[in-house]
Rosetta silent file (secondary structure, phi, psi, omega in degrees, C-alpha in Angstrom):
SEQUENCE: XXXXXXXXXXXXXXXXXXXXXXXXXXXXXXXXXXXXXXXXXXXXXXXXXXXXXXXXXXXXXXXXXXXXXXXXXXXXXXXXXXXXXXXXXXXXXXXXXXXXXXXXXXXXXXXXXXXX
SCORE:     score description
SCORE:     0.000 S_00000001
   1 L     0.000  137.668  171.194  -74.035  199.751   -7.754 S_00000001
   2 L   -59.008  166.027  169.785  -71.888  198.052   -5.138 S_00000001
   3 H   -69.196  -59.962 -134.483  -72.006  194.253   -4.336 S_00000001
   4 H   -88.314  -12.635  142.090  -73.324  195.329   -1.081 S_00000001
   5 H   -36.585  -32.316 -173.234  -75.869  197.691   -2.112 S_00000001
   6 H   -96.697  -37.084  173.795  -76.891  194.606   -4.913 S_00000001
   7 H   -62.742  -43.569  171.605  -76.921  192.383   -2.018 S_00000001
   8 H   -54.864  -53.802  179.404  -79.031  194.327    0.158 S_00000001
   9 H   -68.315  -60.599 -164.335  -81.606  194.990   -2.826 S_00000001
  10 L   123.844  -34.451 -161.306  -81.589  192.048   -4.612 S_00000001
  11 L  -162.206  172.744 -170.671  -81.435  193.433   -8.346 S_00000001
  12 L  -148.372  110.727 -153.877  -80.259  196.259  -10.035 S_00000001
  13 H   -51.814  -57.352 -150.425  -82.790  198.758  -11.744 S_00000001
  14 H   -79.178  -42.869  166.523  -80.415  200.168  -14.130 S_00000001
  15 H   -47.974  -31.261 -176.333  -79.012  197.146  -15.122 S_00000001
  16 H   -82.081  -30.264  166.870  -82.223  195.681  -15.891 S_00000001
  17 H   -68.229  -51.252 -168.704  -82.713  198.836  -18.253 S_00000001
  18 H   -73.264  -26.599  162.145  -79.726  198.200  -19.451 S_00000001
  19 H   -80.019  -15.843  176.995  -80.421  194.638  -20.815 S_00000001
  20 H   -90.862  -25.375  171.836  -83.772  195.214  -22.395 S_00000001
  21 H   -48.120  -87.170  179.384  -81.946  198.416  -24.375 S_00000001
  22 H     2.799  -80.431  179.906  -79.503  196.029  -25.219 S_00000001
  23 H   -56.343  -35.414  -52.867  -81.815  193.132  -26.469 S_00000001
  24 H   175.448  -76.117 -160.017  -83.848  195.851  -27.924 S_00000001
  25 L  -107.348    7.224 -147.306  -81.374  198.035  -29.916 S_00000001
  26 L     7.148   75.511  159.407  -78.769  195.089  -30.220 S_00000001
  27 L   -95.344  157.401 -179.299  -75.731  196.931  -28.352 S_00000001
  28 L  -100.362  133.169  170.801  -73.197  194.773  -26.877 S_00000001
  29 L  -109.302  147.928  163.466  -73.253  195.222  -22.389 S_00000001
  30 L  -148.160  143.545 -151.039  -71.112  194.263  -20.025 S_00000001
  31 H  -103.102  -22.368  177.084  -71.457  195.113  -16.399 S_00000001
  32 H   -71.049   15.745 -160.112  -68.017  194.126  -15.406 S_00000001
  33 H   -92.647  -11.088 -168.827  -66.196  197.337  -16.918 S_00000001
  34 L  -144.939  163.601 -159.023  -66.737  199.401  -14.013 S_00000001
  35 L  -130.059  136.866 -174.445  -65.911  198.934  -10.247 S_00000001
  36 E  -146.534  114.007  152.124  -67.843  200.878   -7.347 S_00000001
  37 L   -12.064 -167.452  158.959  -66.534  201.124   -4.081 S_00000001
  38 L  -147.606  109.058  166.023  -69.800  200.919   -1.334 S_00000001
  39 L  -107.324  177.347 -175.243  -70.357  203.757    0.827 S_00000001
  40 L   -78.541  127.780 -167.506  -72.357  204.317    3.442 S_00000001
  41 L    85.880  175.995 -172.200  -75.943  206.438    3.479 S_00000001
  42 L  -128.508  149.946  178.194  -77.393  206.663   -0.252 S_00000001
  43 H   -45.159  -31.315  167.754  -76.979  209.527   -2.562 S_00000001
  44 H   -25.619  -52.380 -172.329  -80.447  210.734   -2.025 S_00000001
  45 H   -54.392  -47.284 -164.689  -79.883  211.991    0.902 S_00000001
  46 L   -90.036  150.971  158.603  -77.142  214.175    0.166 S_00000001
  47 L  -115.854 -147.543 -156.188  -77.237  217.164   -1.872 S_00000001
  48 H   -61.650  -52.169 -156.401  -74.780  218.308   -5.333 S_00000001
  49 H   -69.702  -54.744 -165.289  -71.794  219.271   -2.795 S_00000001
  50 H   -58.524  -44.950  171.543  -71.966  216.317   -0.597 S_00000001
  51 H   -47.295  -29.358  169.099  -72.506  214.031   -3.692 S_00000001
  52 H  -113.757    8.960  155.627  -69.636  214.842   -4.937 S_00000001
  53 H   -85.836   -6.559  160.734  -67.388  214.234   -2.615 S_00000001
  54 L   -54.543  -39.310 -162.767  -68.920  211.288   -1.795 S_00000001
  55 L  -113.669   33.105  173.892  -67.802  209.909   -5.149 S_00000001
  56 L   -88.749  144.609 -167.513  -64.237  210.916   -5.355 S_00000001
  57 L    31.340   43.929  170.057  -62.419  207.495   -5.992 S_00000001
  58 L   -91.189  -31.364  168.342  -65.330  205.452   -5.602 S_00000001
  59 E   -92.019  134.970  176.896  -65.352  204.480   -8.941 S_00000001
  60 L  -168.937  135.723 -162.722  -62.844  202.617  -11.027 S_00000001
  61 L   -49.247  135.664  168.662  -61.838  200.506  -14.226 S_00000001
  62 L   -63.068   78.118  158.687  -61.494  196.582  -14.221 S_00000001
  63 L    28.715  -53.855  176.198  -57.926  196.223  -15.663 S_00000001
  64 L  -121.100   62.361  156.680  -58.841  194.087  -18.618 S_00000001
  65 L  -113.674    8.532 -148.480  -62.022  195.929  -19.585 S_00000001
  66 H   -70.166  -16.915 -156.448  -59.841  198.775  -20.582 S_00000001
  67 H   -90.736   -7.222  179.312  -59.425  197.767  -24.391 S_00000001
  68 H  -100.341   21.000 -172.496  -63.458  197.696  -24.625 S_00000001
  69 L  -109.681  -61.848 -178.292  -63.507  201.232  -23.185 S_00000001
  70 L   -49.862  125.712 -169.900  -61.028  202.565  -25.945 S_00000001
  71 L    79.026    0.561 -178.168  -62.094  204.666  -28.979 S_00000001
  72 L  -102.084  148.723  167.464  -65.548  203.343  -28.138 S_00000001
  73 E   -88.350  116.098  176.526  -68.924  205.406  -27.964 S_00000001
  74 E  -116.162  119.444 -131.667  -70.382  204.380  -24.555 S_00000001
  75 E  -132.893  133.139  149.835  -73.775  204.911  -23.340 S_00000001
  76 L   -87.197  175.011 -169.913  -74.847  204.732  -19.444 S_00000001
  77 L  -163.979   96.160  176.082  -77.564  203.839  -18.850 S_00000001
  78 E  -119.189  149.127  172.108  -79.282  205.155  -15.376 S_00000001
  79 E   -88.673    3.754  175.737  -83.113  204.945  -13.919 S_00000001
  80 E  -171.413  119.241 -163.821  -83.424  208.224  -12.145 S_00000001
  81 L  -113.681  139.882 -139.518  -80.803  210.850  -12.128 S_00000001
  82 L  -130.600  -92.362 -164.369  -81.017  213.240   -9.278 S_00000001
  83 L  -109.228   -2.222 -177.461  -77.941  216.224   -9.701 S_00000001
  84 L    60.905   20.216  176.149  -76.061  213.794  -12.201 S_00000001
  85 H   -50.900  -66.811 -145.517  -72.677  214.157   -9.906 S_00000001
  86 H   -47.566  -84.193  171.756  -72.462  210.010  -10.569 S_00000001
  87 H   -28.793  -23.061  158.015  -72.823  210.118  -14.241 S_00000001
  88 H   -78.271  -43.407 -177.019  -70.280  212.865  -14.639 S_00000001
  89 H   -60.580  -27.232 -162.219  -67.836  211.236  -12.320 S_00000001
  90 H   -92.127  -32.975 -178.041  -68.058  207.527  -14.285 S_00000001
  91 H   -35.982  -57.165 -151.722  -68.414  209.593  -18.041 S_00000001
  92 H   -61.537  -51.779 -171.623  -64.934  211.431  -16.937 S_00000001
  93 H   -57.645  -24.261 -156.555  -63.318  207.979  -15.816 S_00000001
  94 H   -96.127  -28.899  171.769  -64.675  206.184  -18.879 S_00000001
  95 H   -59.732  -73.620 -166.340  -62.871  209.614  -20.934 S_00000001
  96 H   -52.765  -43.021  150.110  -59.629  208.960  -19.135 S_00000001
  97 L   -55.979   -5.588  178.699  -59.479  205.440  -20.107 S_00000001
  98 L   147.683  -40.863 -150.951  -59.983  205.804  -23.502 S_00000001
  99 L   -47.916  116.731  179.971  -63.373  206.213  -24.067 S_00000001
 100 L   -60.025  -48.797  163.015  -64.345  208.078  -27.391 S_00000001
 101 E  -126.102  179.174  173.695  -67.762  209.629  -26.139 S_00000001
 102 E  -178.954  140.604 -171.899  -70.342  208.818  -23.294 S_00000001
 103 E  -148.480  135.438  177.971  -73.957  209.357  -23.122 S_00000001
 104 L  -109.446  146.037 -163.273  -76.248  209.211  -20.643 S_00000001
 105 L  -111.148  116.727  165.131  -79.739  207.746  -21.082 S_00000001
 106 E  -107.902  126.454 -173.955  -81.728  208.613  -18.175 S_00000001
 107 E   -72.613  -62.489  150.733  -84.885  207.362  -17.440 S_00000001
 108 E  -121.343  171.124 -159.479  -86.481  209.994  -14.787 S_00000001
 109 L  -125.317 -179.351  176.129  -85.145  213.006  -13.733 S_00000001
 110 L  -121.886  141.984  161.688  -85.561  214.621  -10.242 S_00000001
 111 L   -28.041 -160.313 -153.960  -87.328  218.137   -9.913 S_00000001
 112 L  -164.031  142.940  163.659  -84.714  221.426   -9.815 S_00000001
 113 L  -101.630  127.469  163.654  -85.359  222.339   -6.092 S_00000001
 114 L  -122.816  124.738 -164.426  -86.430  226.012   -6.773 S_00000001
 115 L   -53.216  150.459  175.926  -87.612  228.564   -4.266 S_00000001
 116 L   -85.690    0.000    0.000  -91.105  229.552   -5.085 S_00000001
């Protein structure tokens, strides 16, 4: 989530997921490993194609998180995954830095829209 998107809200669902896993399963988190750009309108909105052009270079690695990316198994951790552009785009970045696997834990899922 962006600061201004966390500013606007207040709190940040998946984050909040992500510390009771944490506490929970005793994994180590840290929220500062990844960096997200803020655009304008919300993903929602949008559908697969627009999403994912939406999220070319929006995302991107802190500098000195990189050595806690490498060779590591990393889990995401989102509350409601919609076409899963986001979660492919940060998996791929978190590959290209290093990152031995990534898995995403998703809490809800959004319907398939399918003609009837």
């Amino acid at each position: 989530m962006s600061q201004t998107k966390l500013h606007q809200r207040g709190f940040n669902q998946s984050w909040e997921l992500c510390k009771l896993f944490s506490r929970k399963l005793k994994i180590k988190t840290n929220w500062k490993v990844l960096n997200r750009i803020h655009i304008e309108g919300d993903q929602v909105s949008a559908n697969k194609q627009e999403r994912a052009q939406r999220l070319i270079n929006i995302f991107s690695i802190s500098p000195d998180s990189i050595e806690l990316i490498q060779n590591k198994n990393i889990v995401l951790i989102d509350d409601v995954m919609t076409t899963g552009a986001t979660l492919s785009v940060i998996a791929q970045l978190l590959k290209d830095f290093g990152a031995q696997s990534v898995h995403n834990w998703v809490i809800l899922r959004t319907p398939n829209k399918s003609p009837c």
